[in-house]
Coordinates of C-alpha atoms and ligand atoms in Angstrom, one line a residue:
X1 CA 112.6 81.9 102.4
X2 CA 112.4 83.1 106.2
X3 CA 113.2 86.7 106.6
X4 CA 116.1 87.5 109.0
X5 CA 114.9 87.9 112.7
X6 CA 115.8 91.7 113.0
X7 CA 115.4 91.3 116.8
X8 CA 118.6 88.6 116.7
X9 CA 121.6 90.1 119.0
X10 CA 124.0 90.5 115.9
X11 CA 126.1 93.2 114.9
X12 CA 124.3 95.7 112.7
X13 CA 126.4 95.6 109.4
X14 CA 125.6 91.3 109.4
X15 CA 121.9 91.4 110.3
X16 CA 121.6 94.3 106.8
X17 CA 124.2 92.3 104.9
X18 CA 121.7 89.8 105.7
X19 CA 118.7 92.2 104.8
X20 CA 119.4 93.3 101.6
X21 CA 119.1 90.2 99.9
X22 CA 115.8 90.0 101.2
X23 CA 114.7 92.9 100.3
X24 CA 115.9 92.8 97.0
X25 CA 113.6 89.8 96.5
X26 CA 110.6 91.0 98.4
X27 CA 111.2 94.4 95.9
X28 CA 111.0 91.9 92.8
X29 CA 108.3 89.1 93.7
X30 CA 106.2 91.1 95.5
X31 CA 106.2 94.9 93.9
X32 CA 104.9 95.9 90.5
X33 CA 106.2 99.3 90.2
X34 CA 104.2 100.2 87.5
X35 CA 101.4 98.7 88.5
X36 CA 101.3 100.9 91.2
X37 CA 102.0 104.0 89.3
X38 CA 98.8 103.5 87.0
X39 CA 96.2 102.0 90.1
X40 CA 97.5 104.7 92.2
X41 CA 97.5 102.4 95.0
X42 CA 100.3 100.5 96.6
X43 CA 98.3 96.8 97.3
X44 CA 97.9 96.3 101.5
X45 CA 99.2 92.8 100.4
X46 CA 102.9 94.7 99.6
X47 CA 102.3 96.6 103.2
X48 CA 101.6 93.6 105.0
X49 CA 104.7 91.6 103.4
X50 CA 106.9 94.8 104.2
X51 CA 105.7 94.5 107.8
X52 CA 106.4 90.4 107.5
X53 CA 110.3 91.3 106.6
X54 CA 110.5 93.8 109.1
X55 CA 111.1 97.1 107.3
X56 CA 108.5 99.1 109.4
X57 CA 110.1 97.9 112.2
X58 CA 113.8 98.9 111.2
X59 CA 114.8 102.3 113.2
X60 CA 112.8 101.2 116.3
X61 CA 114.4 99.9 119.4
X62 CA 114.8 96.2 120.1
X63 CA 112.5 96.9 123.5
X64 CA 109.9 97.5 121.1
X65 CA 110.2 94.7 118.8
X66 CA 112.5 96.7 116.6
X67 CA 115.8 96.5 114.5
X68 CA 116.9 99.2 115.9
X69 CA 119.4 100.5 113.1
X70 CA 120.8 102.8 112.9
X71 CA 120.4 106.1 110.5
X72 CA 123.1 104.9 107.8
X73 CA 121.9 101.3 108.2
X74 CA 118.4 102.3 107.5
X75 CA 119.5 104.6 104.8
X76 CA 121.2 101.0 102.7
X77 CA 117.4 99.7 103.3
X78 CA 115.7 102.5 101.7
X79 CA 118.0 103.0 98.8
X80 CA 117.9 99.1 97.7
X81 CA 113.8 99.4 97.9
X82 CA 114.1 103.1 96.3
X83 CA 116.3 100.9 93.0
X84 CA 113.0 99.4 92.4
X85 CA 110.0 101.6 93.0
X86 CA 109.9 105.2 95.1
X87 CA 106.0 104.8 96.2
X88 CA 107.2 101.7 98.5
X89 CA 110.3 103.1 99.8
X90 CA 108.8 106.2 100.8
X91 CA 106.1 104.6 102.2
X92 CA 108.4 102.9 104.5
X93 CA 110.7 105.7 104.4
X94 CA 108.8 108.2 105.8
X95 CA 106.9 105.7 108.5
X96 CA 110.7 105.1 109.9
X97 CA 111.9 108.7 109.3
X98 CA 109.3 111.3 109.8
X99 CA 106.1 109.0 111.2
X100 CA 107.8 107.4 114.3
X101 CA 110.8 109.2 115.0
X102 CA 109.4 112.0 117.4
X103 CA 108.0 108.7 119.1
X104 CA 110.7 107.0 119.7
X105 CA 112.8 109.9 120.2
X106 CA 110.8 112.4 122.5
X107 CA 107.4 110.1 123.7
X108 CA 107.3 109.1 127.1
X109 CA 107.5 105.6 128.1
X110 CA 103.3 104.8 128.1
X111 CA 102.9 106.1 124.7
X112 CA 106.1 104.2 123.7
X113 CA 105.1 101.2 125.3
X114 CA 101.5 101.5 123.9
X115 CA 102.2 102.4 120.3
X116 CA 106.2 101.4 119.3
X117 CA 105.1 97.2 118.8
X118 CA 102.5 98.4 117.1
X119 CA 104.7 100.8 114.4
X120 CA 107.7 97.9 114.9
X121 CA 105.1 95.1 113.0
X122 CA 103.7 97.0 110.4
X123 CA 100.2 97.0 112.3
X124 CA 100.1 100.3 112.7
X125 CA 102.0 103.0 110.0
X126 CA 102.6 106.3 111.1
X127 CA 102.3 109.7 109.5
X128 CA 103.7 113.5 110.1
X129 CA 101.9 116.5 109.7
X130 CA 102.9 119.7 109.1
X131 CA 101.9 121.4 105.9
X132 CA 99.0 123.0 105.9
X133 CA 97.3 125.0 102.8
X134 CA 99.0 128.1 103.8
X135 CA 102.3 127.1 105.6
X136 CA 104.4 124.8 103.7
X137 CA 108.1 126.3 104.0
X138 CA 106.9 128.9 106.4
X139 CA 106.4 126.5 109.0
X140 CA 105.9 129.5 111.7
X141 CA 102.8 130.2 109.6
X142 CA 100.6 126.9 110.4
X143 CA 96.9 127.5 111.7
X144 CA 96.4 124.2 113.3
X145 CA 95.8 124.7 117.5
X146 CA 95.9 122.7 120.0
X147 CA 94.3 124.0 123.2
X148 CA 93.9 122.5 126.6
X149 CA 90.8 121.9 128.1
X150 CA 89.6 119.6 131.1
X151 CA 89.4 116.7 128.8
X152 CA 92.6 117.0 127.2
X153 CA 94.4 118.5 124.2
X154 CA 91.9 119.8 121.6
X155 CA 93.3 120.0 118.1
X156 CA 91.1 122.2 115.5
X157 CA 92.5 122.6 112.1
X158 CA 93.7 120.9 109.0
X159 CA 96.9 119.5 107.6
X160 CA 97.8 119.4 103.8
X161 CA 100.0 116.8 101.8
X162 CA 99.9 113.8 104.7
X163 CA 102.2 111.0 103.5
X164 CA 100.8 107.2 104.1
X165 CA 97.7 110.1 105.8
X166 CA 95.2 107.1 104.1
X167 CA 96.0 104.0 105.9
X168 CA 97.6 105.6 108.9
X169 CA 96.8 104.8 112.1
X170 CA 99.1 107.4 114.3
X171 CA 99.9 111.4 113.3
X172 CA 102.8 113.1 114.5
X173 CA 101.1 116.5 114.1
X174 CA 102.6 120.4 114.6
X175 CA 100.0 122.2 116.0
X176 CA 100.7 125.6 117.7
X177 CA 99.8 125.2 121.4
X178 CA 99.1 128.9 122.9
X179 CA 98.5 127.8 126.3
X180 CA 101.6 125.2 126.7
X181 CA 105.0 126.9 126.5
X182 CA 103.9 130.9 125.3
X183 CA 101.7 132.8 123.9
X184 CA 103.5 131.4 120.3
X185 CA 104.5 128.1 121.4
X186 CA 104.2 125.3 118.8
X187 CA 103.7 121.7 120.5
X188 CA 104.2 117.8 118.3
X189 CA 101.4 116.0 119.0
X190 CA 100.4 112.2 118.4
X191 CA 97.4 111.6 117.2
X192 CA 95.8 108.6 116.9
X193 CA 93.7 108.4 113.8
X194 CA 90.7 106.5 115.5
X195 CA 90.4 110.1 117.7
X196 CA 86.7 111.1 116.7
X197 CA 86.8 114.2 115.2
X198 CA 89.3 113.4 112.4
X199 CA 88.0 113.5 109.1
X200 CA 90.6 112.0 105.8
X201 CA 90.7 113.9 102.2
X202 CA 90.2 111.9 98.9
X203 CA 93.5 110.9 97.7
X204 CA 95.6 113.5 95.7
X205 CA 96.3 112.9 92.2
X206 CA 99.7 113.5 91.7
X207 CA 102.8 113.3 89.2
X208 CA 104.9 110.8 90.5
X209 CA 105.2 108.7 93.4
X210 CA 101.8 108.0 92.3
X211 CA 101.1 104.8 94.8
X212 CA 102.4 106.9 97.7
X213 CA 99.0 107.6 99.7
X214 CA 98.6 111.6 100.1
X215 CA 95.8 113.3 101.7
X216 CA 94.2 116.7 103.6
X217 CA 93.7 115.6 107.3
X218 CA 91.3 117.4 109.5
X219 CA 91.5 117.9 112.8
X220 CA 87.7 119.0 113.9
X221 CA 87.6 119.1 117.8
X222 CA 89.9 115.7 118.2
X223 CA 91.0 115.4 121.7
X224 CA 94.3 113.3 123.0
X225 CA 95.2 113.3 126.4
X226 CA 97.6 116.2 127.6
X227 CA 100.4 114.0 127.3
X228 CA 100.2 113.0 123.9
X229 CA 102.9 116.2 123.6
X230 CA 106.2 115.1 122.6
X231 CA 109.2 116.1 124.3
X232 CA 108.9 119.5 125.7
X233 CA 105.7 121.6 125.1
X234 CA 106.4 124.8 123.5
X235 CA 109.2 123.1 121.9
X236 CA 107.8 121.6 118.7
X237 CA 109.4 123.6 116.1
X238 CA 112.7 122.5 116.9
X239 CA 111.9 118.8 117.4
X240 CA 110.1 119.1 114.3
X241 CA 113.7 120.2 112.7
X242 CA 115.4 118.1 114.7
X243 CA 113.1 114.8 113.1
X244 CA 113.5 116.1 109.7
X245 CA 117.1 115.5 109.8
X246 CA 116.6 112.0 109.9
X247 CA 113.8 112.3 107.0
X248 CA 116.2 114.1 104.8
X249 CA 119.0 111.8 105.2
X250 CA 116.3 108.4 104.6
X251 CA 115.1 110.8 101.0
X252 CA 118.2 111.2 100.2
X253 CA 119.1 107.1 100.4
X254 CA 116.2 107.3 98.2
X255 CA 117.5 109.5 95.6
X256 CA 120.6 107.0 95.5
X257 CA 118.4 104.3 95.0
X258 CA 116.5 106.0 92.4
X259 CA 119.7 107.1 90.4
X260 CA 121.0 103.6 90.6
X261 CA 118.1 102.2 88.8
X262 CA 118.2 105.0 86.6
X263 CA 122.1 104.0 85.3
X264 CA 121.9 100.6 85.4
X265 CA 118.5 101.2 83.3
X266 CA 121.0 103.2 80.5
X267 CA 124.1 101.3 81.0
X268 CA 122.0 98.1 79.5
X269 CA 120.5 100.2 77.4
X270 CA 123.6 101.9 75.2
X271 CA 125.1 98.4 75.4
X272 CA 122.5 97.2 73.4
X273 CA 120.7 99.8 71.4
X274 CA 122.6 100.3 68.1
X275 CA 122.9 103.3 65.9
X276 CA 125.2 104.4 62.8
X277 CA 126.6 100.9 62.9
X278 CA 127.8 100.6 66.4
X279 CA 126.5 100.6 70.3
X280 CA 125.4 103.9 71.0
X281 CA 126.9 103.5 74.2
X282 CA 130.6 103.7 72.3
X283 CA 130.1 107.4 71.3
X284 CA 131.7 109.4 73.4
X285 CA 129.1 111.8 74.4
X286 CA 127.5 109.3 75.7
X287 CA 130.2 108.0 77.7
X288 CA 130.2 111.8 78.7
X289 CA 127.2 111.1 79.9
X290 CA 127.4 107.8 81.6
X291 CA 130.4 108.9 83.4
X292 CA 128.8 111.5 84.9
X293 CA 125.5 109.8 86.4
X294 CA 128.2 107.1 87.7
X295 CA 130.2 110.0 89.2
X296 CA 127.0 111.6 90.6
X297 CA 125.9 108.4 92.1
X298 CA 128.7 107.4 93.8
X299 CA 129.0 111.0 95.4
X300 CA 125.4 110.6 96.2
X301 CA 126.1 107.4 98.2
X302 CA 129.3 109.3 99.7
X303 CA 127.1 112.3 101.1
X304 CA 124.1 109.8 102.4
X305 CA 127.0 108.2 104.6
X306 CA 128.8 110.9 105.5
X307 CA 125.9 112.4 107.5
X308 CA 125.0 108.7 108.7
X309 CA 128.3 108.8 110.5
X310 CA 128.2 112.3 112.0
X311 CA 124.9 111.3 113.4
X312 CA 126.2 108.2 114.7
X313 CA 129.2 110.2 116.2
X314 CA 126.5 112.1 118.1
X315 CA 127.2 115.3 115.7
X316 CA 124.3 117.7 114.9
X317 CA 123.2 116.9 111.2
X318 CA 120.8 119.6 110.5
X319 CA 123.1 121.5 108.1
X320 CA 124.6 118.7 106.6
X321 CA 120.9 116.6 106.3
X322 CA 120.0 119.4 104.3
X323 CA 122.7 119.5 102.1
X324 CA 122.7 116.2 101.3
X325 CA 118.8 116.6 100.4
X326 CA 119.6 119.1 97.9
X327 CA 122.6 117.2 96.4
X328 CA 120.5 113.8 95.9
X329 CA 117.3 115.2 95.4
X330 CA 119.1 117.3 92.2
X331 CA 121.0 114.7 91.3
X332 CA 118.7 112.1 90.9
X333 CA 116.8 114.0 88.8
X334 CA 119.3 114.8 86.7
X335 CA 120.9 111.1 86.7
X336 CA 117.3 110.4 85.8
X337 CA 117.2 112.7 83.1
X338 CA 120.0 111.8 81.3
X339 CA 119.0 108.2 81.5
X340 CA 115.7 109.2 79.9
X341 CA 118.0 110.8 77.0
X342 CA 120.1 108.2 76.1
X343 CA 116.5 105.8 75.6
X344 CA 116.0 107.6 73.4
X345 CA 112.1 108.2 72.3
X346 CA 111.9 104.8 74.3
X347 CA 112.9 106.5 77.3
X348 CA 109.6 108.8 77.0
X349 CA 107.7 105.8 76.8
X350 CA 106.0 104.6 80.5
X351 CA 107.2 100.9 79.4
X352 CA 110.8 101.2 79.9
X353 CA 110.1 102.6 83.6
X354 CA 112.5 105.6 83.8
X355 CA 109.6 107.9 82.6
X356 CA 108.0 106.5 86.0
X357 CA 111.3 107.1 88.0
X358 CA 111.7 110.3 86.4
X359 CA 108.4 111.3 87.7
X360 CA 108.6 110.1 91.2
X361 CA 112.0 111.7 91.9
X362 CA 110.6 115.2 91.0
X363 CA 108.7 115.7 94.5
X364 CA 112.0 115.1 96.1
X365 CA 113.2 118.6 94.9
X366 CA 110.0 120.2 97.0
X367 CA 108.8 118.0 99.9
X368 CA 111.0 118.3 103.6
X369 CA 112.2 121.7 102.8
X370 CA 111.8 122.8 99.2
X371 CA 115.8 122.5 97.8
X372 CA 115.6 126.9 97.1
X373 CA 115.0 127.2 100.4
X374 CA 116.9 124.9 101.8
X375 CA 119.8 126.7 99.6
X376 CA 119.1 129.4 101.2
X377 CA 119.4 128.4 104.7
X378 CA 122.7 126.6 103.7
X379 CA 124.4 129.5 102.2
X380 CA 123.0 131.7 105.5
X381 CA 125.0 129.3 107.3
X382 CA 127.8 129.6 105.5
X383 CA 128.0 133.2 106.2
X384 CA 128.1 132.4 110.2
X385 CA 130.8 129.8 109.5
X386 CA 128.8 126.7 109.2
X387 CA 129.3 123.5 107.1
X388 CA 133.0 123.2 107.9
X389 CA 134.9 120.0 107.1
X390 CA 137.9 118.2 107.1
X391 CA 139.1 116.5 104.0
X392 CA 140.8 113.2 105.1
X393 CA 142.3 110.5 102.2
X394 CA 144.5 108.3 101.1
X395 CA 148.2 109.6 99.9
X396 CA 147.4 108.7 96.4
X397 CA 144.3 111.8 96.5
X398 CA 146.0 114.4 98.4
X399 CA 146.9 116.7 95.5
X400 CA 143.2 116.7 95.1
X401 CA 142.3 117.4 98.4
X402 CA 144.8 120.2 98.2
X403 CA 143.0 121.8 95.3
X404 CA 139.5 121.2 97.6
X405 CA 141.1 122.4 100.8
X406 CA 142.4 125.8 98.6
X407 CA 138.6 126.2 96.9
X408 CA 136.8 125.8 100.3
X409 CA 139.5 128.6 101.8
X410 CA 138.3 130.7 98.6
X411 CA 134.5 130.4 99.6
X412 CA 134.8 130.8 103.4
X413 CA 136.8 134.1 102.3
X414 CA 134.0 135.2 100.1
X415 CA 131.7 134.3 102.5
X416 CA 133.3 136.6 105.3
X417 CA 133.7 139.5 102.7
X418 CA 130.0 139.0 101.8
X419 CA 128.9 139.3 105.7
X420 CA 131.6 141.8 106.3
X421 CA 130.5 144.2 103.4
X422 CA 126.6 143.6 103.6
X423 CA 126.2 142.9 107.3
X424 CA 122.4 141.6 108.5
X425 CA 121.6 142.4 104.9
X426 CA 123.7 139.9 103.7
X427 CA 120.4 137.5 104.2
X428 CA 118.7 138.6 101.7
X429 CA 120.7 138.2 98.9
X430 CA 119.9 135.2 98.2
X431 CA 120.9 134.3 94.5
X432 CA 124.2 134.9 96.4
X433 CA 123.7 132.7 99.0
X434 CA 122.5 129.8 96.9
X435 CA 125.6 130.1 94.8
X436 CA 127.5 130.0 98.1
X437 CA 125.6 126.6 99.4
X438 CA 126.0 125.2 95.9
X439 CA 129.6 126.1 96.2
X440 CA 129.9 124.3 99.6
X441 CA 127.5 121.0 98.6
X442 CA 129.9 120.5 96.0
X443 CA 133.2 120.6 98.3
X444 CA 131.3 118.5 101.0
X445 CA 130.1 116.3 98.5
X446 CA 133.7 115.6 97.2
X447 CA 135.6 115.5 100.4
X448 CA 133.1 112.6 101.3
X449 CA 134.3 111.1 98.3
X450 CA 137.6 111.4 98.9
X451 CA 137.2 110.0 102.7
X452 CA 135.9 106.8 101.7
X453 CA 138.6 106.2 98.4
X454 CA 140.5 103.4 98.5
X455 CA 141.8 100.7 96.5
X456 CA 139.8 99.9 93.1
X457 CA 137.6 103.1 94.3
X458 CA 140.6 105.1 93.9
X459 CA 139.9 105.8 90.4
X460 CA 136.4 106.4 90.1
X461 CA 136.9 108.5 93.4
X462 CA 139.8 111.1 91.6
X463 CA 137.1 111.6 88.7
X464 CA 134.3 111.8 91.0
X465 CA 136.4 114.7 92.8
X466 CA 137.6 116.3 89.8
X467 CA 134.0 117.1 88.9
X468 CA 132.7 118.3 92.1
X469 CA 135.5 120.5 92.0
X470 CA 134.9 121.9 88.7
X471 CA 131.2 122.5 89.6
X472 CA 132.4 124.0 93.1
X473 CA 135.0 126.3 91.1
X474 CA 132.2 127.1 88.9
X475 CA 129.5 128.3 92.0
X476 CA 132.2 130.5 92.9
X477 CA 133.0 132.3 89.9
X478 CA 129.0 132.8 89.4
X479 CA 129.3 134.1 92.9
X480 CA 130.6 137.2 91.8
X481 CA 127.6 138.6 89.5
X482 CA 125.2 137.5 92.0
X483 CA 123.8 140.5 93.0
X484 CA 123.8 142.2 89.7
X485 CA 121.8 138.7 88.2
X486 CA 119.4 138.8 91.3
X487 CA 118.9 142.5 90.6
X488 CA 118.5 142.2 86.8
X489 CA 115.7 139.6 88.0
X490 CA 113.8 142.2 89.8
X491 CA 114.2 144.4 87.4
X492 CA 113.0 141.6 84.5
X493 CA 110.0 140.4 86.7
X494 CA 109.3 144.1 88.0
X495 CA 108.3 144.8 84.5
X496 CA 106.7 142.2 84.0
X497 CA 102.7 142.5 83.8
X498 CA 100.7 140.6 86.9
X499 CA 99.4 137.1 85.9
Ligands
FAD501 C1 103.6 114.1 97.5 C2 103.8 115.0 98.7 C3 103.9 114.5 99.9 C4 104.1 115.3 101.0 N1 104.2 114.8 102.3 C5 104.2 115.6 103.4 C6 104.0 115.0 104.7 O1 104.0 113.8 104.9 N2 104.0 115.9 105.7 C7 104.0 117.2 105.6 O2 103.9 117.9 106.6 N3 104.1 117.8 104.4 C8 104.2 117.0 103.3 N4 104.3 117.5 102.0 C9 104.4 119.0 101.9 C10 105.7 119.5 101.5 O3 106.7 119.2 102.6 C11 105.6 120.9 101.1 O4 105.0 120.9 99.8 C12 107.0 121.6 101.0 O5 107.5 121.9 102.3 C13 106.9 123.0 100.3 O6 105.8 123.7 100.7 P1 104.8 124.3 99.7 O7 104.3 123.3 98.8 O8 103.7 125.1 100.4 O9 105.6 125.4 98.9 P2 105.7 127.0 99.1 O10 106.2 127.2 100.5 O11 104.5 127.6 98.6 O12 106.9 127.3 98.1 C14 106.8 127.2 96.7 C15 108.1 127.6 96.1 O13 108.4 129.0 96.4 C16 109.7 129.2 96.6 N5 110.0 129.7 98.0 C17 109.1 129.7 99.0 N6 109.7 130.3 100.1 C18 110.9 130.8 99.7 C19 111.9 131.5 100.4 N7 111.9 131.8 101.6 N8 113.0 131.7 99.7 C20 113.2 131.4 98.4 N9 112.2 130.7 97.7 C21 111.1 130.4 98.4 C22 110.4 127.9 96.3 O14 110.8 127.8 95.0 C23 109.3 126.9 96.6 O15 109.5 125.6 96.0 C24 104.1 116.7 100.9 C25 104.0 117.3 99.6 C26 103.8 116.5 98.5 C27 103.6 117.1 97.2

């Protein structure tokens, strides 16, 4: 069957209603997840059908033989090819995320012109780099240069960890820049891979997402002409954050994806597996359980298109991109986990594929922002008043939303008592300000919930709620022994001898 023409002039909820289908098949004839998994390799013939349907193509502009879609639209994409295997949709994930959205964003109109078909078809996949051996969270901390010389922009140094690095044929790379913007600047640079001077690691052998290519990247003497810079020199840090955003919110459509799989993969399973006379799947821990990954999901979904929508309002997402990383990455793994346990020992076995799924969710708990960090930030943000919401719903939900509206005025207060009592020392509590960003995940996560309740969702949305709020409740109580528990920890790992 014909894919859809992604370049038609049709409004954008038809031409993915008229995606997903297609990519549901292209997931199922074309990719054998665990194939992948155990060659290591995801086959060029699965790239070059993925660039036949389009998906490379699906966050670039029609003026570059794009789709164009949006963030949220995008986000459907990934999660339907992340139901079936994580090594593809990241692939593709990160090549529309990450890999071309300082391109499209912040290149100026040659290198568009030049590289955007290419990225749009599949002919060329794009990369980002910014990890390097000794800066991975510490971004401030990277080594790569890039210094201007008569020829151009010469970049010396070498990037760690670089997603689809193998087959790529164009780096986003963070290099600092000394000599454009200050003395500290830090420029994004595109790099073509065919620049002489760039020299590719072996593939990493890694725990999941096994198919996904990762490599070291050096950078020995490559030179690009000056304006291979994007957007303003000097200014790469913060387009670097600003581009994350979108490759946060396309991970965590992922992770809903991946937790999908993961409970359709039990819910057939405790139908059918019986124990002690009956379907394990009547017992009610194990409802227990299934409720829970359902509930998790759905709230999943909820946060993915909450921040899809403040993007497409034109809001900042950078707070909320992040929090919605550290919901989804978490709960997949969890929804994961729990699918694992109700298989039973077959669960642990590779053949029933949520071992595999299990495995390639993990990374999503460290790569973009490792989650503790991330929590970090969030609950820093918190303190200045960030990550403020409204809680909108149906009639039928507001004595819920009263209870979330009364615990989210319970943790702005603690919030303000924390800053007010500890000041600028207030950032370095952090077991504190974790259990403050938990807190606030779980409220956001719920009000999005609530938001998007109505009719047959009502139900599932109430319980959905009930939970977050419970977990939220529960953040905050913990709140109160976090210092004493961060400083037991010192105390614990003071004494402990060096490894
Ligand atoms: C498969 C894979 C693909 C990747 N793809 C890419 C890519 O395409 N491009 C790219 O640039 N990078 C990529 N990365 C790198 C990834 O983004 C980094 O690994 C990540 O940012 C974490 O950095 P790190 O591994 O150096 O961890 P570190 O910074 O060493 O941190 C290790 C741990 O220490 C703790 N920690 C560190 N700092 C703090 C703090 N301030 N407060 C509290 N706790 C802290 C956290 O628990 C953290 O998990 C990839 C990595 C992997 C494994």
């Amino acid at each position: 069957m014909a894919a859809p023409d992604l370049t038609a002039e049709q409004a954008e909820p038809e031409v993915v209603d008229l995606l997903l289908p297609e990519v549901a098949r292209f997931m199922a004839r074309d990719v054998d997840g665990a194939a992948i998994d155990r060659e290591g390799l995801i086959p060029p013939a699965v790239r070059e059908a993925a660039g036949r349907l389009g998906l490379f193509g699906m966050t670039i502009p029609g003026a570059y033989g794009g789709a164009g879609l949006s963030l949220g639209a995008a986000s459907r994409v990934v999660a339907e090819m992340a139901r079936v295997d994580r090594s593809v949709a990241i692939m593709v994930g990160l090549h529309c995320g990450l890999g071309t959205r300082g391109l499209v964003e912040l290149g100026n109109p040659a290198l568009k012109s030049r590289w955007l078909p290419r990225l749009a078809s599949g002919a060329t996949i794009a990369s980002f780099a910014a990890t390097e051996a000794n800066a991975g969270s510490d971004l401030m901390a990277i080594r790569t240069t890039g210094r201007a010389t008569e020829h151009g922009l010469r970049i010396e140094g070498e990037k760690s960890y670089v997603t689809n690095g193998g087959f790529a044929g164009l780096f986003t790379v963070l290099a600092r820049t000394p000599g454009l913007g200050g003395a500290r600047a830090h420029s994004l640079v595109c790099i073509p891979a065919d620049t002489p001077g760039i020299v590719l690691g072996r593939e990493e052998d890694k725990l999941g997402i096994r198919g996904s290519s990762t490599v070291t990247v050096t950078f020995d003497g490559a030179v690009v002409p000056l304006d291979h810079v994007l957007g303003t020199p000097g200014k790469g840090l913060e387009h670097a954050y600003e581009i994350l955003t979108w490759g946060r919110t396309l991970m965590s459509a992922g992770c809903v994806g991946t937790a999908r799989g993961a409970l359709d993969a039990a819910r057939a399973h405790v139908a059918a597996r019986r124990q002690f006379g009956r379907a394990v799947g009547e017992f009610g821990a194990t409802r227990a359980h299934v409720a829970w990954m359902a509930a998790r999901t759905h709230a999943m979904q909820a946060m993915v298109s909450s921040v899809a929508e403040l993007h497409a309002a034109g809001s900042s997402i950078e707070i909320e991109s992040a929090m919605a990383k550290v919901f989804c990455s978490d709960g997949a793994f969890e929804v994961c986990d729990r699918s694992l346990q109700l298989h039973g020992a077959l669960g642990f076995l590779e053949e029933t594929g949520v071992a595999r799924m299990l495995r390639d969710c993990r990374i999503t708990r460290i790569f973009e922002g490792a989650n503790d960090v991330l929590l970090v930030r969030v609950g820093a943000g918190v303190l200045g008043g960030k990550g403020t919401f409204d809680v909108r719903c149906v009639p039928e939900l507001s004595d819920v939303a009263e209870r979330l509206e009364g615990a989210e005025r319970t943790l702005r207060h603690e919030a303000r008592a924390m800053a007010e009592r500890l000041g600028v020392e207030a950032i370095r509590h952090q077991v504190a300000l974790q259990r403050l960003a938990r807190a606030l995940i779980a409220l956001r996560a719920a009000a999005a919930v609530l938001e998007r309740a109505s009719g047959e969702s009502l139900p599932t949305a109430r319980y959905t709620a009930e939970l977050l709020l419970e977990e939220a409740r529960s953040w905050l109580d913990r709140l109160w022994w976090a210092d004493r528990d961060e400083a037991a920890a010192r105390e614990m790992t003071d004494r402990m001898a060096a490894p």
